[in-house]
Coordinates of C-alpha atoms in Angstrom, one line a residue:
X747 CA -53.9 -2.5 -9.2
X748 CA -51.2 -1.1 -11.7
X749 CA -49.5 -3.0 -14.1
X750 CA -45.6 -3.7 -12.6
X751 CA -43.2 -2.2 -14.9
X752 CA -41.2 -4.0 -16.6
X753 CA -37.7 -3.9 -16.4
X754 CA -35.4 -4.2 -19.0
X755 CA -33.6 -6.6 -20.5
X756 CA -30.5 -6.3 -19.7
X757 CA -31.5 -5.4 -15.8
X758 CA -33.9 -8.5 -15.8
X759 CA -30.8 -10.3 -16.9
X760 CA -28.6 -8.9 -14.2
X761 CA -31.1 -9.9 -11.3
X762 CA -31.0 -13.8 -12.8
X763 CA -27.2 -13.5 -12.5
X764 CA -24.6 -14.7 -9.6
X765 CA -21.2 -14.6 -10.2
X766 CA -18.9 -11.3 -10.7
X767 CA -17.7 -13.0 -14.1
X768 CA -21.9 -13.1 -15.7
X769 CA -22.0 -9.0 -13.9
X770 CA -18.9 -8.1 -15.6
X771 CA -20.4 -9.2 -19.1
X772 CA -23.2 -8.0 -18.8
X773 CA -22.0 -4.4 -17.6
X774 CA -19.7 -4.4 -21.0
X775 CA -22.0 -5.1 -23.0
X776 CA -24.7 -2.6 -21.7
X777 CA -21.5 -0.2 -21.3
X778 CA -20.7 -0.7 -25.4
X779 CA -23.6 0.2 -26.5
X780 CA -23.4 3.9 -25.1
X781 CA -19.8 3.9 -27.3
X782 CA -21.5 6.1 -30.1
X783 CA -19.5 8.6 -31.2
X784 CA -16.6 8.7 -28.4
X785 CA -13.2 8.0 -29.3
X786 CA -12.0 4.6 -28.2
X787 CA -9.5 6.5 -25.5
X788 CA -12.5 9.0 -24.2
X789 CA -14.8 6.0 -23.9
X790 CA -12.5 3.8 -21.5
X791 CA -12.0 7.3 -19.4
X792 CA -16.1 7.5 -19.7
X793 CA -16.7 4.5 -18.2
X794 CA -14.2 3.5 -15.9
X795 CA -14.9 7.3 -14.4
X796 CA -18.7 5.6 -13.4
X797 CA -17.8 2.4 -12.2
X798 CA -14.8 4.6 -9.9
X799 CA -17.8 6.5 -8.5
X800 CA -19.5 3.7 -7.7
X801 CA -16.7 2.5 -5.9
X802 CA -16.2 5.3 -3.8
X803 CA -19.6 5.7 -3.2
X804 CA -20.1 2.2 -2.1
X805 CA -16.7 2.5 0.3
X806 CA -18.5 5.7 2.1
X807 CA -21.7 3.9 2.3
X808 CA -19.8 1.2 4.4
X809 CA -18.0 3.5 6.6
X810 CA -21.2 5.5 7.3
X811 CA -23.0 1.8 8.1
X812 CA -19.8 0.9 10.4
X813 CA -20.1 4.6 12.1
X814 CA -23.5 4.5 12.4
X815 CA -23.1 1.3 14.5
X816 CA -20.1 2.1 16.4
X817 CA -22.8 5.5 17.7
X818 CA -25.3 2.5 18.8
X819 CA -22.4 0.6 20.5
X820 CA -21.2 3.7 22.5
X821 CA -25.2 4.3 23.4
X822 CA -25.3 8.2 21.9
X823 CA -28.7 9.0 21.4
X824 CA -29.9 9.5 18.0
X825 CA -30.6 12.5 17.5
X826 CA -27.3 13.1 17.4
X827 CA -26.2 11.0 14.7
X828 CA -27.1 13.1 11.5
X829 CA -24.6 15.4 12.5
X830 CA -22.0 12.5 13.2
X831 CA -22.1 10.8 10.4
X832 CA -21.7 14.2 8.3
X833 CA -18.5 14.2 10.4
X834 CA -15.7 14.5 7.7
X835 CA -13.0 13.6 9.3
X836 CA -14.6 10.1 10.4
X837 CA -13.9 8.7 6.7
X838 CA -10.8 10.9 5.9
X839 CA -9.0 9.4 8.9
X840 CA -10.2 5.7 7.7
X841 CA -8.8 6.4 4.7
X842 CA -12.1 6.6 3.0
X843 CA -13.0 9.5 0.0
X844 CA -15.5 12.0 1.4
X845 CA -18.4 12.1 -1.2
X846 CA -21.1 14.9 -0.3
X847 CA -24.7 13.7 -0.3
X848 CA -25.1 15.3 -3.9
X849 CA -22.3 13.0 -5.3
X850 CA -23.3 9.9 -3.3
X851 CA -24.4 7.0 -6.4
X852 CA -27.8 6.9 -4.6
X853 CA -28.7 10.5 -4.5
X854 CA -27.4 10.5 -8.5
X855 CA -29.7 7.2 -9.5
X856 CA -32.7 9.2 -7.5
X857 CA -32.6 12.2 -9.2
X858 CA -31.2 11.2 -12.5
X859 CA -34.6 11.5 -14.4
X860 CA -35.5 15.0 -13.3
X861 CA -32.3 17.2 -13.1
X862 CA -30.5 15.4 -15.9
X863 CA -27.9 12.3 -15.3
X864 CA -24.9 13.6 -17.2
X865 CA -24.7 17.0 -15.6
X866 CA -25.7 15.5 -12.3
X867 CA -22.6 13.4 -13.2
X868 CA -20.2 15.8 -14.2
X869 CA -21.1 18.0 -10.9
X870 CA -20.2 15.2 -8.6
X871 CA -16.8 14.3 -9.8
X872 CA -16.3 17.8 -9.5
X873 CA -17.3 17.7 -5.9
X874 CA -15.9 14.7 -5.3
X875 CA -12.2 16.4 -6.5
X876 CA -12.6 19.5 -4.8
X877 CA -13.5 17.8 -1.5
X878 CA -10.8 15.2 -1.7
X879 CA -7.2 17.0 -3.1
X880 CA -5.7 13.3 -3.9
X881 CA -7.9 13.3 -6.7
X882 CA -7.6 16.5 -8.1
X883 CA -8.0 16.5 -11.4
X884 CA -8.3 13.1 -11.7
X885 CA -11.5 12.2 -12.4
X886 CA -13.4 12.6 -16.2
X887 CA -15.8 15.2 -16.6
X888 CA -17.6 14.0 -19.8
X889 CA -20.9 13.0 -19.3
X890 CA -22.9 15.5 -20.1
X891 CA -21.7 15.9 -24.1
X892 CA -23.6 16.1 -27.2
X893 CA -21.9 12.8 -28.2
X894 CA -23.8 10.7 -25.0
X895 CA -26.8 9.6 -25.4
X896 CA -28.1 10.7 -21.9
X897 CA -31.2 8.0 -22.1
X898 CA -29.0 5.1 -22.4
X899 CA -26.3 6.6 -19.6
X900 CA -29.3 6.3 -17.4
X901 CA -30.3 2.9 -18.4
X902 CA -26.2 2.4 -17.5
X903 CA -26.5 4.2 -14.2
X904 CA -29.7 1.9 -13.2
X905 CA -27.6 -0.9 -14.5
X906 CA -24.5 -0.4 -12.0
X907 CA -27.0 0.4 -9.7
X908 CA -28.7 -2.9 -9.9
X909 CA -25.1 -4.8 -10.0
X910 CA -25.2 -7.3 -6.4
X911 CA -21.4 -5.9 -6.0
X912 CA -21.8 -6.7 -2.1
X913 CA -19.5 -9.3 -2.9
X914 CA -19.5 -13.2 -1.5
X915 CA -18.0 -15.0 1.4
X916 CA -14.8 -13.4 2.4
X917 CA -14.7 -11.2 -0.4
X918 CA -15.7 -7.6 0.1
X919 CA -17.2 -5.4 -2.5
X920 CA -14.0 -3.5 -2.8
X921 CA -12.3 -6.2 -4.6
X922 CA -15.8 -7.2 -6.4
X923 CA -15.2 -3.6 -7.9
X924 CA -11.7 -3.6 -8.2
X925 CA -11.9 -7.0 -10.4
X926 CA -14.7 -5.0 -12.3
X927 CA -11.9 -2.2 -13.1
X928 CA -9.3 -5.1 -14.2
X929 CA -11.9 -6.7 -16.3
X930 CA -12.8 -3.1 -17.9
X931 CA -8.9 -2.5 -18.4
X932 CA -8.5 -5.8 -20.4
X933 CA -11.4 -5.6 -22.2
X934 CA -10.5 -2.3 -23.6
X935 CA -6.9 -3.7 -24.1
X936 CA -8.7 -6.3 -26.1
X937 CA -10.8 -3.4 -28.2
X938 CA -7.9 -1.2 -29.0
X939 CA -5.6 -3.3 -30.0
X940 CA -2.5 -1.7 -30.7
X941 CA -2.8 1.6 -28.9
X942 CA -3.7 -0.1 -25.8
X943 CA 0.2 -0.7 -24.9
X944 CA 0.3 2.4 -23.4
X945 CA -1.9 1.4 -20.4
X946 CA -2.3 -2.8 -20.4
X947 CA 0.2 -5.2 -20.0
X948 CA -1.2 -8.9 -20.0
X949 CA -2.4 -10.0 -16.3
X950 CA 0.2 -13.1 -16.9
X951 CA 2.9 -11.4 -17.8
X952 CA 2.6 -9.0 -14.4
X953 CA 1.6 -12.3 -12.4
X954 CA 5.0 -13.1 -14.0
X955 CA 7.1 -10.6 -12.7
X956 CA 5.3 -10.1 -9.3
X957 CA 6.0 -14.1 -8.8
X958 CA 9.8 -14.2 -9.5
X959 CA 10.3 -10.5 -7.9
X960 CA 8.6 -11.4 -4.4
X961 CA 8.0 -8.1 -3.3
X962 CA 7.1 -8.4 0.3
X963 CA 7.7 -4.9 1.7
X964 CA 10.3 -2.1 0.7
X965 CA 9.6 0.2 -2.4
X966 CA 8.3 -0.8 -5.3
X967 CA 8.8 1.5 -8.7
X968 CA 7.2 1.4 -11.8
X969 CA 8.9 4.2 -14.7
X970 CA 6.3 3.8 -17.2
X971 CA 3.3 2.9 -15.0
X972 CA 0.3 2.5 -17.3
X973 CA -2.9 1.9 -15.4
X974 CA -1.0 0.6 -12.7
X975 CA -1.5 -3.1 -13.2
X976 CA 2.0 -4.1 -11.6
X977 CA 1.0 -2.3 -8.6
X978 CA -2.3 -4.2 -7.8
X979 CA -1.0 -7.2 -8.4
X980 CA 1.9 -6.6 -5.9
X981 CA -0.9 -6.2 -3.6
X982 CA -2.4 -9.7 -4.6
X983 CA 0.8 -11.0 -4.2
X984 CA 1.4 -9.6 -0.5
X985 CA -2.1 -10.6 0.4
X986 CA -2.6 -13.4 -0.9
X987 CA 1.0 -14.5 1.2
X988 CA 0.5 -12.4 4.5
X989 CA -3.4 -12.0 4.5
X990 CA -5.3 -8.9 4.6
X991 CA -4.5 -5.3 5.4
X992 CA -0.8 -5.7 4.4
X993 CA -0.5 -3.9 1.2
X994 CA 1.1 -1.2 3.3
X995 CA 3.9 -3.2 3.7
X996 CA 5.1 -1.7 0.1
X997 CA 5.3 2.0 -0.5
X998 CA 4.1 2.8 -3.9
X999 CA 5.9 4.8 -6.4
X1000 CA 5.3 5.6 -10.3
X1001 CA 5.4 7.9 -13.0
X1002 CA 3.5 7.8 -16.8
X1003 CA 3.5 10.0 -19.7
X1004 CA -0.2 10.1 -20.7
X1005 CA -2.6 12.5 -18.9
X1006 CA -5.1 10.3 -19.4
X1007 CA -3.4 6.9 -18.4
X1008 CA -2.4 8.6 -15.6
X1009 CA -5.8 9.5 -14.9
X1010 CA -7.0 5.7 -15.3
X1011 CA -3.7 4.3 -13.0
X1012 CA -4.3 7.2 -9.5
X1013 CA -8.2 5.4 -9.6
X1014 CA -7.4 2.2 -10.3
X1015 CA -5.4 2.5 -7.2
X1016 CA -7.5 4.0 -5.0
X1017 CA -10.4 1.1 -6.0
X1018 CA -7.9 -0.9 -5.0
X1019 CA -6.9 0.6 -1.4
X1020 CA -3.4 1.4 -2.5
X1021 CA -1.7 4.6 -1.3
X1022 CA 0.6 5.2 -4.2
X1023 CA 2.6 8.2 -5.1
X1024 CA 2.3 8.6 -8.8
X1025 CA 3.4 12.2 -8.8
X1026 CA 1.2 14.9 -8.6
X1027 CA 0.7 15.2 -12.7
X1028 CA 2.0 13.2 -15.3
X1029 CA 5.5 13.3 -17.2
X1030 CA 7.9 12.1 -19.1
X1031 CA 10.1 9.5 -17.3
X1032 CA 13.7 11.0 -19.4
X1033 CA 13.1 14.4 -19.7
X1034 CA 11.4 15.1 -16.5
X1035 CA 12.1 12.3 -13.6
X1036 CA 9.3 12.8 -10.6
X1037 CA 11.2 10.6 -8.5
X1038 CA 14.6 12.0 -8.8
X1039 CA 16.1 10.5 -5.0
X1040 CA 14.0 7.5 -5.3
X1041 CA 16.3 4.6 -4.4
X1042 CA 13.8 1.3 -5.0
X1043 CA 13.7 -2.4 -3.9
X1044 CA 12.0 -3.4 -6.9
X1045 CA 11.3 -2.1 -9.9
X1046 CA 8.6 -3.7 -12.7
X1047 CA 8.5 -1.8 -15.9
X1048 CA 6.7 -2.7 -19.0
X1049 CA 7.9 0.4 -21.5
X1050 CA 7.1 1.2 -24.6
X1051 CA 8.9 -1.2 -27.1
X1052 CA 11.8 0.0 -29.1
X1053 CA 10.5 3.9 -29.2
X1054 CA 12.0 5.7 -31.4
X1055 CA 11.4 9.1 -30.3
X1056 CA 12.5 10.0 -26.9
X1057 CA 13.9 12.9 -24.9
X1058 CA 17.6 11.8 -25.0
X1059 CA 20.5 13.5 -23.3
X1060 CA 23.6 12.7 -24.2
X1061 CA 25.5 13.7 -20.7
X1062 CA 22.2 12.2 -18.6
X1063 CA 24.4 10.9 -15.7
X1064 CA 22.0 7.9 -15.8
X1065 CA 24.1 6.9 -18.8
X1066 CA 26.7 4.9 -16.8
X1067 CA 27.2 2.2 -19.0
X1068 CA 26.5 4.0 -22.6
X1069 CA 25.0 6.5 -24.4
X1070 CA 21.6 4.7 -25.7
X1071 CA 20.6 5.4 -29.1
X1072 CA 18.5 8.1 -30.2
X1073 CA 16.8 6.0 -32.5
X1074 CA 15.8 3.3 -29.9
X1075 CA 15.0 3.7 -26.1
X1076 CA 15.5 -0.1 -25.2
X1077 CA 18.6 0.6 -22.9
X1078 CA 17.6 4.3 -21.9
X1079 CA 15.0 2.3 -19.8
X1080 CA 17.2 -0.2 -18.8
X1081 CA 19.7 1.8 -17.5
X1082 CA 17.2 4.6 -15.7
X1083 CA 16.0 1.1 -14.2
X1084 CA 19.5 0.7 -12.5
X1085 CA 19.8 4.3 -11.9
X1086 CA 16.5 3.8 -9.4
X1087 CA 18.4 0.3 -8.0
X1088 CA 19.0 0.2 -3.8
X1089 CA 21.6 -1.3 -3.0
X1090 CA 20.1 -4.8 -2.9
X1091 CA 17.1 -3.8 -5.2
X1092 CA 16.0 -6.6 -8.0
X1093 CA 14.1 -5.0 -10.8
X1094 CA 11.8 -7.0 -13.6
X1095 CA 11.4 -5.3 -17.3
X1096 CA 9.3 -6.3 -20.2
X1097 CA 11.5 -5.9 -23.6
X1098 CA 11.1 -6.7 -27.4
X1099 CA 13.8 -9.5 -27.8
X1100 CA 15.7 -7.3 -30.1
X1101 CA 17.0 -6.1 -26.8
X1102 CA 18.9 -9.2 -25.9
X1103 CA 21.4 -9.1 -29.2
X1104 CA 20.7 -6.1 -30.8
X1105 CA 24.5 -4.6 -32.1
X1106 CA 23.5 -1.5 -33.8
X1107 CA 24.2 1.9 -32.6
X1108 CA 26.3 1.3 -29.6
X1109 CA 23.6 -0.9 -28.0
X1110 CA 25.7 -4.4 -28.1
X1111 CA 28.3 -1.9 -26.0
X1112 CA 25.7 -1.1 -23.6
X1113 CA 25.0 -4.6 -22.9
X1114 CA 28.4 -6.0 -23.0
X1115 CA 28.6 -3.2 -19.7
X1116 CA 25.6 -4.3 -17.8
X1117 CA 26.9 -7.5 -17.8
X1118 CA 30.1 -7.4 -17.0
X1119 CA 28.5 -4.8 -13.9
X1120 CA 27.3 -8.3 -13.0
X1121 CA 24.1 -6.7 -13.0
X1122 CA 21.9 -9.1 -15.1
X1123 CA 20.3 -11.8 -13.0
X1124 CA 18.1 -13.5 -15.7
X1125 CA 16.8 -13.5 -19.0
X1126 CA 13.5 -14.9 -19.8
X1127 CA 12.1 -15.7 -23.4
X1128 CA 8.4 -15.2 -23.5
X1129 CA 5.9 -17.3 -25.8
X1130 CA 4.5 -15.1 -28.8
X1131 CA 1.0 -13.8 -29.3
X1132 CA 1.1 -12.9 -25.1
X1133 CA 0.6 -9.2 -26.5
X1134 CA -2.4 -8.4 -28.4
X1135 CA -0.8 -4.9 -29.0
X1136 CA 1.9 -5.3 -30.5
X1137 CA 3.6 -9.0 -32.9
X1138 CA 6.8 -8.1 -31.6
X1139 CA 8.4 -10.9 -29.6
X1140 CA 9.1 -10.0 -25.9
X1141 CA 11.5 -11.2 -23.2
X1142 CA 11.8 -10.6 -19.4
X1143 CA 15.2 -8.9 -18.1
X1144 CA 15.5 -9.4 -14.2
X1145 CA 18.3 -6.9 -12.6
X1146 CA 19.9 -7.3 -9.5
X1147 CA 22.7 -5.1 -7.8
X1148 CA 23.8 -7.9 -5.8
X1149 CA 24.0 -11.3 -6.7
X1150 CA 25.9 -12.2 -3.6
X1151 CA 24.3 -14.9 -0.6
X1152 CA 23.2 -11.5 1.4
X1153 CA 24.1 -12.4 4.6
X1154 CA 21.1 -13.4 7.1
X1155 CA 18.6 -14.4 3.2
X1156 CA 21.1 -17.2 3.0
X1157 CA 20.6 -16.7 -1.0
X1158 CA 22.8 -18.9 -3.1
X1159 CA 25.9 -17.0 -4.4
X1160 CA 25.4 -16.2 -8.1
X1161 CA 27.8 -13.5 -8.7
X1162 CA 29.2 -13.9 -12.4
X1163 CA 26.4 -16.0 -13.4
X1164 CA 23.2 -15.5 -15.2
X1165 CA 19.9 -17.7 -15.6
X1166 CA 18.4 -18.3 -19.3
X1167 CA 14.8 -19.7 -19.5
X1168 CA 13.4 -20.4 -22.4
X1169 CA 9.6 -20.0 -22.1
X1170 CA 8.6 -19.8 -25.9
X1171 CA 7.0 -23.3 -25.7
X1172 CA 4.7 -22.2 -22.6
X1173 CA 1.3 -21.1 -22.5
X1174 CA -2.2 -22.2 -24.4
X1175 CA -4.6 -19.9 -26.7
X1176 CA -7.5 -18.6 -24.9
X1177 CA -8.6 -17.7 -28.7
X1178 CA -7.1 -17.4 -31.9
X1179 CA -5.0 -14.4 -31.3
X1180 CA -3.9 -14.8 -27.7
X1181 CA -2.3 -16.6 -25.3
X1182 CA -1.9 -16.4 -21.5
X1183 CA 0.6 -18.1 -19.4
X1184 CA -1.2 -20.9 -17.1
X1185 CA -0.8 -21.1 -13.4
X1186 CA 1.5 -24.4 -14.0
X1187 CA 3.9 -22.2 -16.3
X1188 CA 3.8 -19.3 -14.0
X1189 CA 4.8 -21.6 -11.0
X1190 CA 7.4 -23.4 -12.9
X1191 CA 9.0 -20.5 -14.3
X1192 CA 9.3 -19.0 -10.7
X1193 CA 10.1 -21.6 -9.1
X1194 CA 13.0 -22.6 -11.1
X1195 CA 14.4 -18.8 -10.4
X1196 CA 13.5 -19.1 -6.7
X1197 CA 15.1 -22.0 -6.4
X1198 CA 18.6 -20.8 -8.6
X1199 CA 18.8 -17.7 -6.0
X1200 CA 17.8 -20.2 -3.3
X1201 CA 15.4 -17.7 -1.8
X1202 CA 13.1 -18.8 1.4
X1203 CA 10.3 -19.6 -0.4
X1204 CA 11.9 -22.1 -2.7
X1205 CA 13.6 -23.5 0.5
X1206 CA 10.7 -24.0 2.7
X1207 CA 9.2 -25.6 -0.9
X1208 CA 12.5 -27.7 -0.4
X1209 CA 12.6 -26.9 -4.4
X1210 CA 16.2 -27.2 -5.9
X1211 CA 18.0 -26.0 -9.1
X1212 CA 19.4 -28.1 -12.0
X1213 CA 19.8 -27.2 -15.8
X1214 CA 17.1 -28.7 -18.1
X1215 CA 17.8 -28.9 -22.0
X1216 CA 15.8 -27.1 -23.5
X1217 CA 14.4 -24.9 -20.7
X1218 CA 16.7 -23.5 -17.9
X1219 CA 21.0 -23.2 -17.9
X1220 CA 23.1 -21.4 -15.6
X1221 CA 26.0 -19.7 -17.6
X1222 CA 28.8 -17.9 -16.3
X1223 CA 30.7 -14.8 -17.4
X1224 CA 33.1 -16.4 -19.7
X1225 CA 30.5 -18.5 -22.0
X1226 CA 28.4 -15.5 -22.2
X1227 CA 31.4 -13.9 -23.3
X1228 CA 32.0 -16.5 -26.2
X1229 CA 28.5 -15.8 -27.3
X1230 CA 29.4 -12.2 -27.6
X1231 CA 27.0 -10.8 -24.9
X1232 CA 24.1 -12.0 -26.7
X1233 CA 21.8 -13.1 -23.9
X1234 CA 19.1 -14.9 -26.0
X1235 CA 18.2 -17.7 -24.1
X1236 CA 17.8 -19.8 -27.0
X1237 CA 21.6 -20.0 -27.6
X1238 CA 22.2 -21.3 -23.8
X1239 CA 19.8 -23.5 -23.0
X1240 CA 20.4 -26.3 -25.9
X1241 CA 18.2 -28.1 -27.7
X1242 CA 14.7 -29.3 -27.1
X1243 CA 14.2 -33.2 -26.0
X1244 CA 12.8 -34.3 -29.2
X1245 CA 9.1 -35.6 -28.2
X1246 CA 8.4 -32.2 -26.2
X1247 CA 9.5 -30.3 -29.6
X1248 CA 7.6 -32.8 -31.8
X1249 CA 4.2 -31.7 -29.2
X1250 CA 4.4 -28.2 -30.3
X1251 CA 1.3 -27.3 -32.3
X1252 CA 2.7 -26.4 -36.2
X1253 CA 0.0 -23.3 -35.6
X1254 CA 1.8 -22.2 -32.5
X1255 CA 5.4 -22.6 -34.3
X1256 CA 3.7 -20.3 -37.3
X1257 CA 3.0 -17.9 -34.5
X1258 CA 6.0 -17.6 -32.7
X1259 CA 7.9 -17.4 -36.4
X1260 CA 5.5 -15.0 -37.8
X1261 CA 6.4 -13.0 -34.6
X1262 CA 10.2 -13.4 -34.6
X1263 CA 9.4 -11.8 -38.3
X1264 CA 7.6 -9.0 -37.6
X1265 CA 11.1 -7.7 -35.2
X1266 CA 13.0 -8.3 -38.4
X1267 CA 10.9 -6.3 -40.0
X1268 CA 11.1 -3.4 -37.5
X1269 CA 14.9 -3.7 -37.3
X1270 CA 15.0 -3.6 -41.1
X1271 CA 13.2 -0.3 -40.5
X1272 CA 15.0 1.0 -38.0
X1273 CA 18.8 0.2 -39.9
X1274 CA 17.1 1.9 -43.3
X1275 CA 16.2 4.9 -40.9
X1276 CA 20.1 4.8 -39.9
X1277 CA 21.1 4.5 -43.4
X1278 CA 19.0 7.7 -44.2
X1279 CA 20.4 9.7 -41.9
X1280 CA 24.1 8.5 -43.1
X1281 CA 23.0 9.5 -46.4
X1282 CA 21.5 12.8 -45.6
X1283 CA 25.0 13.7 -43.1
X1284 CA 26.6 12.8 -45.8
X1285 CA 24.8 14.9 -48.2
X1286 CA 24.6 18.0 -46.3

C-alpha cells in the first residue's frame, strides 16, 4: 500500500478550520508569502484577480448544478444534456459570467502541474474577458512573470481550492467570497498604509453613511469610487432591511481615477451581484465627468483629502457657489456633489475637518454659499485614528436639496436648520493605531439624525429628537451666522458633562490632539505654498 501524501501545512490547517474568519487568515497568510518581489499595488491586483476567478467559477458551477436539475425535472433524456449545459445563454440570462471549460477553477487546479499554473492563469482571464464584454479589460493578467514564484502560486491555487467556501446556513458562497474580497481589501488597506486611500475607506465609516443615508431604491452615486465599498454596503443595507434579491432596487453609478482601482471596484461588484455602471474605463471626476446627466438620489463620496492638484476650471458651470481653490479640491467635490443632487437627493461625503472652517482662498465664501442655499443638512465630527491612511482629522458633510416635510414622507421641516454631532469621543481601539466605530455608536449617531428629519424608520422606532450637551444641537441660520459659517460641531454643541469628559482615556485625547496637529501642519503647508506663489507673482 503507498504511503498517503502528506498535505501541507497550511492545507492540513485549512481542513481543521470552520469559520470564514480562521479561512480568511489563513488564505492571507499563504497569499503573503507569494508577495516577493511585486509592488504592494500589483500584489493586491494579483491576488484579488484569483480569489475573483474563483468566484466566478464557483457562481457557473452553481448554475450548471441548478440547470442540470431543472433537465431531470423537465424529464429530457441525458444524452442531451452535455450540449445543454454548454448552452451560453442559460448563465448569461441568469446573470451568471460564462467561463469556458479551460478557465473553469477546476479544470485550472487539474492541469496546473503539467501545462504550467501562471500561464494557464493568464489564458483564462483572457477567456474569461473576451467571452464576457462587462469585464473587458478588467481582469489582471500577471501570473505568469519572472517575479512569481510559480511553485508557491500552485500551493495558493490548491489552497483556494481546498477553501469550504460553500458557505453555512442561509449564507451562500457568494457572500462567503464576497466577505473574502472585503477582508482582502482591508487587509491591504492595513499593509499600505498611506497609499491605500485611494481604494479603502474604513467599513465603519461607510456603515456610517449607508445608516444615516437610507438608501432604499433610487440612484445611488459615488465620484470617487475606490473599490466600491459604499456600494456593497448599500446592498447590505437594502438586504439586510427588505431581504434578499433587492439590491436592484438601486441603480448603481460611479466613476474613479485609478486604472487599477477601477479594475479592483467593477470585480468587487460583480462578486457581489451588483450591476453597477462604473463607466466603461476610468477617469478623472473634474476633467472628464462619465456621468454628465446623472441626476442621483444619493450620493456617498470619500475623496481624496485636501488634493492639491486637480484639473480645475475656472468657468466649470458646477461652480455655482464659488470658484474652489486651485490649491485645494475640498469644495470642488463638494460642489460636483450638488451638481449630481435630484431634486430631493441627500448626499454623505467624507472630509478632512479643515473643510468645516477653513477661510483661505475663497473657501470660507464657498461655504458661507452652501449654507445659506440651505443645502447643508448635518455635520458630523469623526473620532481620530478611524483612518489608518492618513492623521488628518475627518468629518461627515450630509447634503440635502430639500430640507422641507416632503409631502406623503411626513419628514420634520428643517429648512434653515442644520444638525452638529460631535462624535470625537466615539469609538474603541481594535489595536494601537485604529479605531472603529461600534455598532452602539453607529446606531446612536443615526438614530439621533433619523429622528431630527423624523424619517419612518425613526418613527416606527418611536425615536425622538432633543439637543444633548456635548453631543447633538440643532442651530438655525442666524447662530450659524454669528459663528461666521464655521460649521465645526465643536463650537455648537457645548460643553461635555464633566464625568463623560473625565472617562476619556488621556491616550485617546493624545490621539485625537496629535491628529487635530497634523491638519495644522498641512494647512501651514498649504498657506507657505500660497505665500510662495505671492512671492514669485510678485517677483516676476
Amino acid at each position: 500500500m503507498p504511503p498517503v501524501k502528506k498535505k501541507p501545512a497550511a492545507q492540513a490547517e485549512l481542513f481543521a478550520t470552520s469559520t470564514p474568519k480562521e479561512i480568511q487568515d489563513i488564505l492571507w497568510k499563504a497569499a503573503d508569502k507569494l508577495r516577493g518581489s511585486m509592488d504592494a499595488a500589483q500584489y493586491k491586483e494579483f491576488v484579488l484577480g484569483l480569489i475573483f476567478l474563483k468566484y466566478i467559477s464557483d457562481a457557473f458551477g452553481e448554475r450548471r448544478e441548478q440547470l442540470a436539475k431543472e433537465l431531470a425535472e423537465e424529464g429530457i433524456e441525458e444524452e442531451r444534456w452535455a450540449e445543454l449545459l454548454e448552452d451560453k445563454d442559460e448563465y448569461t440570462g441568469e446573470h451568471v459570467f460564462w467561463v469556458p471549460e479551460t478557465a473553469r477553477w477546476s479544470w485550472i487546479a487539474a492541469n496546473a502541474k503539467a501545462k504550467g499554473v501562471g500561464l494557464l492563469l493568464n489564458e483564462a482571464m483572457d477567456t474569461i474577458m473576451r467571452e464576457n464584454a462587462a469585464l473587458t479589460g478588467v481582469l489582471p493578467k500577471i501570473f505568469n512573470s519572472d517575479s512569481v514564484d510559480q511553485k508557491r502560486l500552485g500551493a495558493l491555487v490548491d489552497l483556494i481550492s481546498d477553501a469550504r467556501f460553500g458557505g453555512s446556513g442561509d449564507k451562500p458562497a457568494q457572500d462567503v467570497l464576497g466577505e473574502v474580497y472585503e477582508y482582502f481589501l482591508g487587509n491591504f488597506a492595513r499593509a499600505e498604509g498611506k497609499l491605500a486611500g485611494e481604494f479603502y475607506t474604513p467599513r465603519t465609516v461607510v456603515q456610517l453613511l449607508v445608516e444615516v443615508l437610507e438608501p432604499y431604491e433610487g440612484r445611488v452615486y459615488d465620484p470617487a469610487c475606490g473599490s466600491g465599498g459604499m456600494f456593497v454596503q448599500a446592498g447590505k443595507f437594502i438586504e439586510a432591511h427588505r431581504g434578499r434579491g433587492h439590491k436592484s432596487d438601486i441603480s448603481v453609478y460611479g466613476q474613479e481615477n485609478i486604472e487599477r482601482t477601477w479594475r479592483l471596484a467593477k470585480m468587487n461588484l460583480a462578486i457581489h451581484g451588483i450591476d453597477g455602471n462604473l463607466a466603461a474605463r476610468w477617469g478623472d471626476t473634474f476633467d472628464d465627468d462619465k456621468h454628465p446627466d446623472l441626476k442621483a438620489d444619493f450620493v456617498m463620496a470619500n475623496p481624496p483629502f485636501n488634493m492639491k492638484d486637480w484639473a480645475r476650471n475656472e468657468s466649470d458651470p458646477r461652480w455655482k457657489y464659488g470658484v474652489p481653490p486651485k490649491n485645494n479640491a475640498n469644495y470642488a467635490w463638494l460642489q460636483h456633489i450638488v451638481s449630481k443632487l435630484g431634486g430631493r437627493g441627500t448626499a454623505g461625503v467624507v472630509l478632512a475637518n479643515g473643510s468645516m472652517s477653513a477661510q483661505s482662498s475663497g473657501e470660507g465664501e464657498v461655504r458661507k454659499a452652501l449654507v445659506e442655499a440651505d443645502l447643508v443638512a448635518c455635520m458630523i465630527a469623526l473620532p481620530a485614528q478611524l483612518f489608518r491612511t492618513t492623521q488628518i482629522p475627518a468629518c461627515l458633510w450630509f447634503l440635502s436639496k430639500d430640507k422641507s416635510p416632503q409631502g406623503a414622507r411626513r419628514l420634520n421641516d428643517r429648512r434653515d436648520e442644520i444638525l452638529f454631532i460631535d462624535a470625537q469621543g466615539m469609538g474603541e481601539m481594535v489595536d494601537r493605531t485604529e479605531r472603529v466605530l461600534t455598532q452602539t455608536d453607529l446606531a446612536k449617531i443615526a438614530g439621533t439624525y433619523h429622528a431630527w428629519r423624523g424619517t419612518k424608520s425613526a418613527r416606527d422606532e418611536e425615536l425622538s429628537y432633543e439637543d444633548e450637551a456635548g453631543f447633538c444641537f440643532t442651530a438655525d441660520l442666524k447662530k450659524v451666522r454669528e459663528h461666521g459659517y464655521v460649521l465645526t460641531p465643536g463650537r455648537y454643541v457645548g460643553a461635555v458633562e464633566a464625568e463623560e469628559e473625565d472617562a476619556e482615556a488621556i491616550s485617546e485625547k493624545i490621539a485625537r490632539l496629535t491628529g487635530d496637529l497634523y491638519e495644522l501642519f498641512d494647512k501651514s503647508d498649504e498657506l507657505a505654498e500660497t505665500v510662495r506663489d505671492q512671492l514669485g507673482a510678485l517677483n516676476g
